[in-house]
Structures are given as C-alpha cells and as structure tokens.
PDB file of C-alpha atoms in Angstrom:
ATOM      1  CA  MET A   1      55.118  19.113 -24.651  1.00  0.00           C
ATOM      2  CA  SER A   2      57.708  16.522 -24.084  1.00  0.00           C
ATOM      3  CA  ASP A   3      59.581  14.723 -21.282  1.00  0.00           C
ATOM      4  CA  SER A   4      62.111  17.533 -21.385  1.00  0.00           C
ATOM      5  CA  LYS A   5      59.621  20.443 -21.577  1.00  0.00           C
ATOM      6  CA  PRO A   6      57.110  20.829 -18.771  1.00  0.00           C
ATOM      7  CA  CYS A   7      53.513  21.864 -19.464  1.00  0.00           C
ATOM      8  CA  ASN A   8      53.231  25.651 -19.162  1.00  0.00           C
ATOM      9  CA  ILE A   9      50.097  26.540 -17.259  1.00  0.00           C
ATOM     10  CA  VAL A  10      48.448  29.977 -16.876  1.00  0.00           C
ATOM     11  CA  VAL A  11      45.703  30.349 -14.287  1.00  0.00           C
ATOM     12  CA  LEU A  12      43.024  33.014 -14.540  1.00  0.00           C
ATOM     13  CA  ILE A  13      41.369  34.198 -11.268  1.00  0.00           C
ATOM     14  CA  SER A  14      38.988  36.852 -10.005  1.00  0.00           C
ATOM     15  CA  GLY A  15      38.849  36.149  -6.242  1.00  0.00           C
ATOM     16  CA  SER A  16      40.345  34.339  -3.330  1.00  0.00           C
ATOM     17  CA  GLY A  17      42.179  31.739  -5.373  1.00  0.00           C
ATOM     18  CA  SER A  18      41.415  28.750  -3.270  1.00  0.00           C
ATOM     19  CA  ASN A  19      41.406  26.383  -6.321  1.00  0.00           C
ATOM     20  CA  LEU A  20      44.625  28.050  -7.507  1.00  0.00           C
ATOM     21  CA  GLN A  21      46.175  27.289  -4.106  1.00  0.00           C
ATOM     22  CA  ALA A  22      45.056  23.655  -4.356  1.00  0.00           C
ATOM     23  CA  ILE A  23      46.728  23.402  -7.847  1.00  0.00           C
ATOM     24  CA  ILE A  24      49.869  25.142  -6.633  1.00  0.00           C
ATOM     25  CA  ASP A  25      50.157  22.668  -3.691  1.00  0.00           C
ATOM     26  CA  ASN A  26      49.456  19.612  -5.797  1.00  0.00           C
ATOM     27  CA  LEU A  27      51.901  20.550  -8.551  1.00  0.00           C
ATOM     28  CA  ALA A  28      54.590  22.003  -6.378  1.00  0.00           C
ATOM     29  CA  HIS A  29      57.197  19.290  -7.196  1.00  0.00           C
ATOM     30  CA  HIS A  30      55.717  17.907 -10.322  1.00  0.00           C
ATOM     31  CA  PRO A  31      58.391  17.619 -13.044  1.00  0.00           C
ATOM     32  CA  ARG A  32      55.910  17.868 -15.973  1.00  0.00           C
ATOM     33  CA  ALA A  33      53.930  20.945 -14.840  1.00  0.00           C
ATOM     34  CA  ARG A  34      54.716  24.578 -14.230  1.00  0.00           C
ATOM     35  CA  ILE A  35      52.396  27.359 -13.327  1.00  0.00           C
ATOM     36  CA  CYS A  36      54.102  30.092 -15.260  1.00  0.00           C
ATOM     37  CA  ALA A  37      51.625  32.987 -14.574  1.00  0.00           C
ATOM     38  CA  VAL A  38      48.466  33.963 -12.664  1.00  0.00           C
ATOM     39  CA  VAL A  39      46.173  36.611 -14.354  1.00  0.00           C
ATOM     40  CA  SER A  40      43.403  38.459 -12.648  1.00  0.00           C
ATOM     41  CA  ASN A  41      40.768  40.967 -13.756  1.00  0.00           C
ATOM     42  CA  ARG A  42      40.679  42.391 -10.220  1.00  0.00           C
ATOM     43  CA  ALA A  43      43.688  43.989  -8.518  1.00  0.00           C
ATOM     44  CA  ASP A  44      42.307  43.057  -5.060  1.00  0.00           C
ATOM     45  CA  ALA A  45      41.973  39.382  -5.734  1.00  0.00           C
ATOM     46  CA  TYR A  46      43.649  37.434  -2.886  1.00  0.00           C
ATOM     47  CA  GLY A  47      44.735  34.873  -5.398  1.00  0.00           C
ATOM     48  CA  LEU A  48      47.427  37.255  -6.496  1.00  0.00           C
ATOM     49  CA  VAL A  49      48.906  37.066  -2.990  1.00  0.00           C
ATOM     50  CA  ARG A  50      48.862  33.372  -3.207  1.00  0.00           C
ATOM     51  CA  ALA A  51      50.757  33.506  -6.477  1.00  0.00           C
ATOM     52  CA  ALA A  52      53.347  35.947  -5.126  1.00  0.00           C
ATOM     53  CA  GLN A  53      53.980  33.686  -2.115  1.00  0.00           C
ATOM     54  CA  ALA A  54      54.599  30.842  -4.459  1.00  0.00           C
ATOM     55  CA  GLY A  55      56.876  32.916  -6.648  1.00  0.00           C
ATOM     56  CA  ILE A  56      54.567  32.893  -9.641  1.00  0.00           C
ATOM     57  CA  PRO A  57      54.441  35.979 -11.906  1.00  0.00           C
ATOM     58  CA  GLN A  58      51.147  37.852 -11.673  1.00  0.00           C
ATOM     59  CA  HIS A  59      49.291  40.174 -14.107  1.00  0.00           C
ATOM     60  CA  VAL A  60      46.266  42.372 -13.473  1.00  0.00           C
ATOM     61  CA  LEU A  61      44.047  43.371 -16.451  1.00  0.00           C
ATOM     62  CA  ASN A  62      40.958  45.233 -15.345  1.00  0.00           C
ATOM     63  CA  HIS A  63      38.055  44.546 -17.651  1.00  0.00           C
ATOM     64  CA  GLN A  64      36.593  47.962 -16.816  1.00  0.00           C
ATOM     65  CA  ASP A  65      39.506  49.628 -18.692  1.00  0.00           C
ATOM     66  CA  PHE A  66      38.218  48.200 -22.039  1.00  0.00           C
ATOM     67  CA  PRO A  67      35.243  49.310 -24.122  1.00  0.00           C
ATOM     68  CA  ASP A  68      33.756  45.845 -24.562  1.00  0.00           C
ATOM     69  CA  ARG A  69      34.285  42.201 -23.826  1.00  0.00           C
ATOM     70  CA  LEU A  70      36.090  41.488 -27.102  1.00  0.00           C
ATOM     71  CA  ALA A  71      38.657  44.193 -26.534  1.00  0.00           C
ATOM     72  CA  PHE A  72      39.291  42.822 -23.054  1.00  0.00           C
ATOM     73  CA  ASP A  73      39.679  39.272 -24.270  1.00  0.00           C
ATOM     74  CA  GLN A  74      42.047  40.358 -27.081  1.00  0.00           C
ATOM     75  CA  ALA A  75      44.256  42.052 -24.491  1.00  0.00           C
ATOM     76  CA  LEU A  76      43.954  39.077 -22.175  1.00  0.00           C
ATOM     77  CA  ILE A  77      45.114  36.765 -25.018  1.00  0.00           C
ATOM     78  CA  GLN A  78      48.209  38.974 -25.493  1.00  0.00           C
ATOM     79  CA  VAL A  79      49.125  38.741 -21.834  1.00  0.00           C
ATOM     80  CA  ILE A  80      48.603  35.055 -21.582  1.00  0.00           C
ATOM     81  CA  ASP A  81      50.427  34.272 -24.811  1.00  0.00           C
ATOM     82  CA  GLN A  82      53.576  35.939 -23.467  1.00  0.00           C
ATOM     83  CA  HIS A  83      53.960  32.743 -21.400  1.00  0.00           C
ATOM     84  CA  GLN A  84      53.420  30.295 -24.311  1.00  0.00           C
ATOM     85  CA  PRO A  85      50.769  28.259 -22.432  1.00  0.00           C
ATOM     86  CA  ASP A  86      50.063  24.637 -23.091  1.00  0.00           C
ATOM     87  CA  LEU A  87      46.996  24.903 -20.782  1.00  0.00           C
ATOM     88  CA  VAL A  88      44.873  27.765 -19.495  1.00  0.00           C
ATOM     89  CA  VAL A  89      43.010  27.077 -16.315  1.00  0.00           C
ATOM     90  CA  LEU A  90      39.962  29.096 -15.229  1.00  0.00           C
ATOM     91  CA  ALA A  91      39.906  29.090 -11.384  1.00  0.00           C
ATOM     92  CA  GLY A  92      37.088  31.362 -10.329  1.00  0.00           C
ATOM     93  CA  PHE A  93      37.511  33.691 -13.286  1.00  0.00           C
ATOM     94  CA  MET A  94      34.220  35.601 -13.273  1.00  0.00           C
ATOM     95  CA  ARG A  95      33.985  36.661 -16.808  1.00  0.00           C
ATOM     96  CA  ILE A  96      31.944  35.220 -19.777  1.00  0.00           C
ATOM     97  CA  LEU A  97      34.550  34.630 -22.447  1.00  0.00           C
ATOM     98  CA  THR A  98      34.081  35.537 -26.108  1.00  0.00           C
ATOM     99  CA  PRO A  99      34.087  32.849 -28.838  1.00  0.00           C
ATOM    100  CA  GLU A 100      37.285  34.388 -30.103  1.00  0.00           C
ATOM    101  CA  PHE A 101      38.952  33.596 -26.792  1.00  0.00           C
ATOM    102  CA  THR A 102      37.669  30.049 -26.514  1.00  0.00           C
ATOM    103  CA  ARG A 103      38.638  29.250 -30.079  1.00  0.00           C
ATOM    104  CA  HIS A 104      42.133  30.657 -29.528  1.00  0.00           C
ATOM    105  CA  TYR A 105      42.658  28.225 -26.619  1.00  0.00           C
ATOM    106  CA  ALA A 106      40.608  25.337 -28.014  1.00  0.00           C
ATOM    107  CA  GLN A 107      41.556  22.004 -26.603  1.00  0.00           C
ATOM    108  CA  ARG A 108      43.726  23.648 -23.841  1.00  0.00           C
ATOM    109  CA  LEU A 109      41.135  25.515 -21.764  1.00  0.00           C
ATOM    110  CA  LEU A 110      39.740  24.009 -18.572  1.00  0.00           C
ATOM    111  CA  ASN A 111      37.088  25.250 -16.109  1.00  0.00           C
ATOM    112  CA  ILE A 112      35.586  24.048 -12.915  1.00  0.00           C
ATOM    113  CA  HIS A 113      31.796  24.467 -12.321  1.00  0.00           C
ATOM    114  CA  PRO A 114      30.011  23.973  -9.036  1.00  0.00           C
ATOM    115  CA  SER A 115      27.277  21.590 -10.269  1.00  0.00           C
ATOM    116  CA  LEU A 116      26.999  18.203 -11.767  1.00  0.00           C
ATOM    117  CA  LEU A 117      26.867  19.267 -15.334  1.00  0.00           C
ATOM    118  CA  PRO A 118      24.675  19.419 -17.462  1.00  0.00           C
ATOM    119  CA  LYS A 119      22.512  20.379 -14.392  1.00  0.00           C
ATOM    120  CA  HIS A 120      22.545  23.920 -13.142  1.00  0.00           C
ATOM    121  CA  LYS A 121      24.722  25.864 -15.688  1.00  0.00           C
ATOM    122  CA  GLY A 122      25.376  29.451 -14.731  1.00  0.00           C
ATOM    123  CA  LEU A 123      25.241  31.017 -11.253  1.00  0.00           C
ATOM    124  CA  ASN A 124      23.704  30.279  -7.863  1.00  0.00           C
ATOM    125  CA  THR A 125      24.073  26.564  -8.319  1.00  0.00           C
ATOM    126  CA  HIS A 126      23.919  25.467  -4.698  1.00  0.00           C
ATOM    127  CA  GLN A 127      20.574  27.113  -3.961  1.00  0.00           C
ATOM    128  CA  ARG A 128      19.184  25.961  -7.271  1.00  0.00           C
ATOM    129  CA  ALA A 129      20.157  22.399  -6.493  1.00  0.00           C
ATOM    130  CA  ILE A 130      18.360  22.672  -3.179  1.00  0.00           C
ATOM    131  CA  ASP A 131      15.313  24.327  -4.671  1.00  0.00           C
ATOM    132  CA  ALA A 132      15.073  21.614  -7.332  1.00  0.00           C
ATOM    133  CA  GLY A 133      14.937  18.922  -4.716  1.00  0.00           C
ATOM    134  CA  ASP A 134      18.112  17.251  -5.948  1.00  0.00           C
ATOM    135  CA  GLN A 135      19.322  14.340  -3.937  1.00  0.00           C
ATOM    136  CA  GLU A 136      22.984  15.044  -4.776  1.00  0.00           C
ATOM    137  CA  HIS A 137      25.143  17.912  -5.843  1.00  0.00           C
ATOM    138  CA  GLY A 138      28.777  18.430  -6.636  1.00  0.00           C
ATOM    139  CA  CYS A 139      31.208  19.889  -9.175  1.00  0.00           C
ATOM    140  CA  SER A 140      32.569  19.259 -12.656  1.00  0.00           C
ATOM    141  CA  VAL A 141      35.794  19.938 -14.429  1.00  0.00           C
ATOM    142  CA  HIS A 142      35.217  20.445 -18.124  1.00  0.00           C
ATOM    143  CA  PHE A 143      36.924  21.672 -21.298  1.00  0.00           C
ATOM    144  CA  VAL A 144      35.718  25.173 -22.284  1.00  0.00           C
ATOM    145  CA  THR A 145      33.902  25.625 -25.553  1.00  0.00           C
ATOM    146  CA  GLU A 146      31.791  28.463 -26.981  1.00  0.00           C
ATOM    147  CA  GLU A 147      28.741  27.062 -25.118  1.00  0.00           C
ATOM    148  CA  LEU A 148      28.571  28.435 -21.540  1.00  0.00           C
ATOM    149  CA  ASP A 149      29.379  25.582 -19.073  1.00  0.00           C
ATOM    150  CA  GLY A 150      28.730  23.171 -22.035  1.00  0.00           C
ATOM    151  CA  GLY A 151      32.145  21.738 -22.949  1.00  0.00           C
ATOM    152  CA  PRO A 152      32.975  18.044 -22.539  1.00  0.00           C
ATOM    153  CA  VAL A 153      33.164  17.008 -18.886  1.00  0.00           C
ATOM    154  CA  VAL A 154      36.528  15.562 -17.640  1.00  0.00           C
ATOM    155  CA  ILE A 155      35.721  14.637 -14.040  1.00  0.00           C
ATOM    156  CA  GLN A 156      32.921  15.025 -11.536  1.00  0.00           C
ATOM    157  CA  ALA A 157      32.612  14.621  -7.747  1.00  0.00           C
ATOM    158  CA  ALA A 158      29.267  14.277  -5.998  1.00  0.00           C
ATOM    159  CA  LEU A 159      27.919  14.343  -2.485  1.00  0.00           C
ATOM    160  CA  PRO A 160      24.441  13.868  -1.039  1.00  0.00           C
ATOM    161  CA  ILE A 161      22.390  16.995  -0.068  1.00  0.00           C
ATOM    162  CA  GLU A 162      21.471  16.692   3.533  1.00  0.00           C
ATOM    163  CA  GLU A 163      18.036  17.574   4.886  1.00  0.00           C
ATOM    164  CA  ASN A 164      17.696  21.256   5.821  1.00  0.00           C
ATOM    165  CA  GLU A 165      21.169  22.048   4.429  1.00  0.00           C
ATOM    166  CA  THR A 166      21.713  25.612   3.521  1.00  0.00           C
ATOM    167  CA  ALA A 167      23.280  26.815   0.300  1.00  0.00           C
ATOM    168  CA  GLN A 168      26.365  28.063   2.194  1.00  0.00           C
ATOM    169  CA  GLN A 169      26.861  24.681   3.917  1.00  0.00           C
ATOM    170  CA  LEU A 170      26.523  22.949   0.606  1.00  0.00           C
ATOM    171  CA  ALA A 171      28.923  25.397  -1.072  1.00  0.00           C
ATOM    172  CA  ASP A 172      31.573  24.733   1.516  1.00  0.00           C
ATOM    173  CA  LYS A 173      31.428  20.963   1.054  1.00  0.00           C
ATOM    174  CA  VAL A 174      31.474  21.364  -2.749  1.00  0.00           C
ATOM    175  CA  HIS A 175      34.564  23.679  -2.534  1.00  0.00           C
ATOM    176  CA  ALA A 176      36.327  20.925  -0.691  1.00  0.00           C
ATOM    177  CA  LEU A 177      35.534  18.529  -3.556  1.00  0.00           C
ATOM    178  CA  GLU A 178      36.782  21.183  -6.138  1.00  0.00           C
ATOM    179  CA  HIS A 179      40.105  21.282  -4.454  1.00  0.00           C
ATOM    180  CA  GLN A 180      40.546  17.515  -4.981  1.00  0.00           C
ATOM    181  CA  ILE A 181      39.333  17.074  -8.570  1.00  0.00           C
ATOM    182  CA  TYR A 182      40.693  20.334 -10.253  1.00  0.00           C
ATOM    183  CA  PRO A 183      44.421  19.593  -9.466  1.00  0.00           C
ATOM    184  CA  LEU A 184      43.870  16.043 -10.616  1.00  0.00           C
ATOM    185  CA  ALA A 185      42.473  17.087 -14.013  1.00  0.00           C
ATOM    186  CA  VAL A 186      45.335  19.606 -14.454  1.00  0.00           C
ATOM    187  CA  ARG A 187      47.870  16.850 -13.542  1.00  0.00           C
ATOM    188  CA  TRP A 188      46.313  14.534 -16.106  1.00  0.00           C
ATOM    189  CA  PHE A 189      46.691  17.175 -18.841  1.00  0.00           C
ATOM    190  CA  ALA A 190      50.276  18.005 -17.809  1.00  0.00           C
ATOM    191  CA  GLU A 191      51.114  14.249 -18.023  1.00  0.00           C
ATOM    192  CA  GLU A 192      49.539  14.104 -21.530  1.00  0.00           C
ATOM    193  CA  ARG A 193      46.961  11.627 -20.248  1.00  0.00           C
ATOM    194  CA  LEU A 194      43.990  13.991 -20.824  1.00  0.00           C
ATOM    195  CA  ARG A 195      43.086  15.387 -24.201  1.00  0.00           C
ATOM    196  CA  LEU A 196      40.150  16.770 -26.120  1.00  0.00           C
ATOM    197  CA  SER A 197      39.424  15.211 -29.484  1.00  0.00           C
ATOM    198  CA  GLU A 198      36.570  15.037 -32.018  1.00  0.00           C
ATOM    199  CA  GLN A 199      35.231  12.097 -29.891  1.00  0.00           C
ATOM    200  CA  GLY A 200      35.207  14.307 -26.809  1.00  0.00           C
ATOM    201  CA  ALA A 201      37.408  14.191 -23.698  1.00  0.00           C
ATOM    202  CA  LEU A 202      39.810  11.253 -23.675  1.00  0.00           C
ATOM    203  CA  LEU A 203      41.727   9.899 -20.682  1.00  0.00           C
ATOM    204  CA  ASP A 204      44.609   7.555 -21.456  1.00  0.00           C
ATOM    205  CA  GLY A 205      43.370   7.440 -25.059  1.00  0.00           C
ATOM    206  CA  GLN A 206      39.862   6.186 -24.018  1.00  0.00           C
ATOM    207  CA  PRO A 207      36.690   8.353 -24.419  1.00  0.00           C
ATOM    208  CA  LEU A 208      35.217   9.534 -21.112  1.00  0.00           C
ATOM    209  CA  ALA A 209      31.466   9.155 -20.426  1.00  0.00           C
ATOM    210  CA  SER A 210      29.373  12.259 -21.059  1.00  0.00           C
ATOM    211  CA  SER A 211      29.570  12.939 -17.261  1.00  0.00           C
ATOM    212  CA  GLY A 212      33.340  12.390 -17.104  1.00  0.00           C
ATOM    213  CA  PHE A 213      35.377  10.392 -14.664  1.00  0.00           C
ATOM    214  CA  LYS A 214      33.541   9.785 -11.369  1.00  0.00           C
ATOM    215  CA  PHE A 215      35.805  10.767  -8.470  1.00  0.00           C
ATOM    216  CA  GLN A 216      35.547   8.953  -5.196  1.00  0.00           C
ATOM    217  CA  SER A 217      36.834  10.873  -2.251  1.00  0.00           C
TER     218      SER A 217
END
C-alpha cells in the first residue's frame, strides 16, 4: 500500500452483515480504504444486499458444494485473490478456516469475536459469560492465526453485565460495541497504523497489550 494506492479490503460474511454495514458506513469517504468485494458462503445472506446497495461486487461460494473444508478454502482463496486484497475481514463468517487459509492471509486477516478474549472462545459466548458469573463482557477484534479465536488482540470494548440480564439483551449491547470497534481496527490497518509482527499486534509501531487497545465508548 501507499498514499496513491488504497487498501483493498475483502469482507467475508454468512448472515445479516451488520458489521459489514458499519464498516461500509465508516469507510465510505476514506481515501485510503476500499471495500472491493464481499464474499458469502450463503446465497441468502442479507449482507449481500447491503453490498449491492453500496455498489460493492458480491460473490457466493456455497461450502456445501465442496467435498471438504480444504477444497472450499482453496476455492475461496481463488475468489478472494482476484481482488488483490491487502486485508481480509471476517464479519460473521461462520466457517472454521483451515491452516492453509490462515497462512495464506497471514498478517492481513482480521476477525471480531463476541467476548473479551481469551475468555469464552467459540460459540454461545453471551450465555457462557452470564453462566460464569462474569462481571463484564464485550467483544474483541483480533488477527487470525491457526488457533481458533487465539490470534493477537487488537482492540476490545467492555460493558458491565446487569443483574437478571438475558443472553439476547447482552448480545444486542455487544453488537452495538462491535459496530464501533471493528471499523476502527479496519481503518487503522488501512492507514498503515496497525500491523502484526513477531512481537504481536503493533499500533503506531508500539506493541499492544495482550488484551489490545481498550476502547471507551
């Protein structure tokens, strides 16, 4: 990337695309960032409609059309690489990626997870946080590595868990935080402020703490 060439971003989705919309809105007039494609493994994902409304090319690659996870990921790489991405963003992409995929996009692959990593990796994070008696919950943007939800954290946002709060109520509040911190992390990367090095995630050349940058809403 350079001042004359914007950061090419490809976003992968499986569902409604609310984080995609937040990123589209945040980067709409950014001179250094360009969402050049949205790819979904589901043809009925509403995020494809959001992409079309924003004039962004869309691709559908149904994982059920492939014999195994590796074959799907290899085909997915071919689709993504048509757009020469500088950054690949997982925005509700409900697939466990193979090591081959994560290695191919090493240092340029971001994900958002609905927990304060390293707590509650995997699924059903909101109910698990409540069941564990956690005092706070939130979300984390992290670089993707071969370890599931285990890559270096870039930024986290937290909120208190209220008494008698349901998992759905908690999820709604966390989603609102996601829509604030994910576009910020993508913007940092596009502006070449955010990088992944041997020392972990760096922001403006300085190593981030293991829990990343603490976002204050």
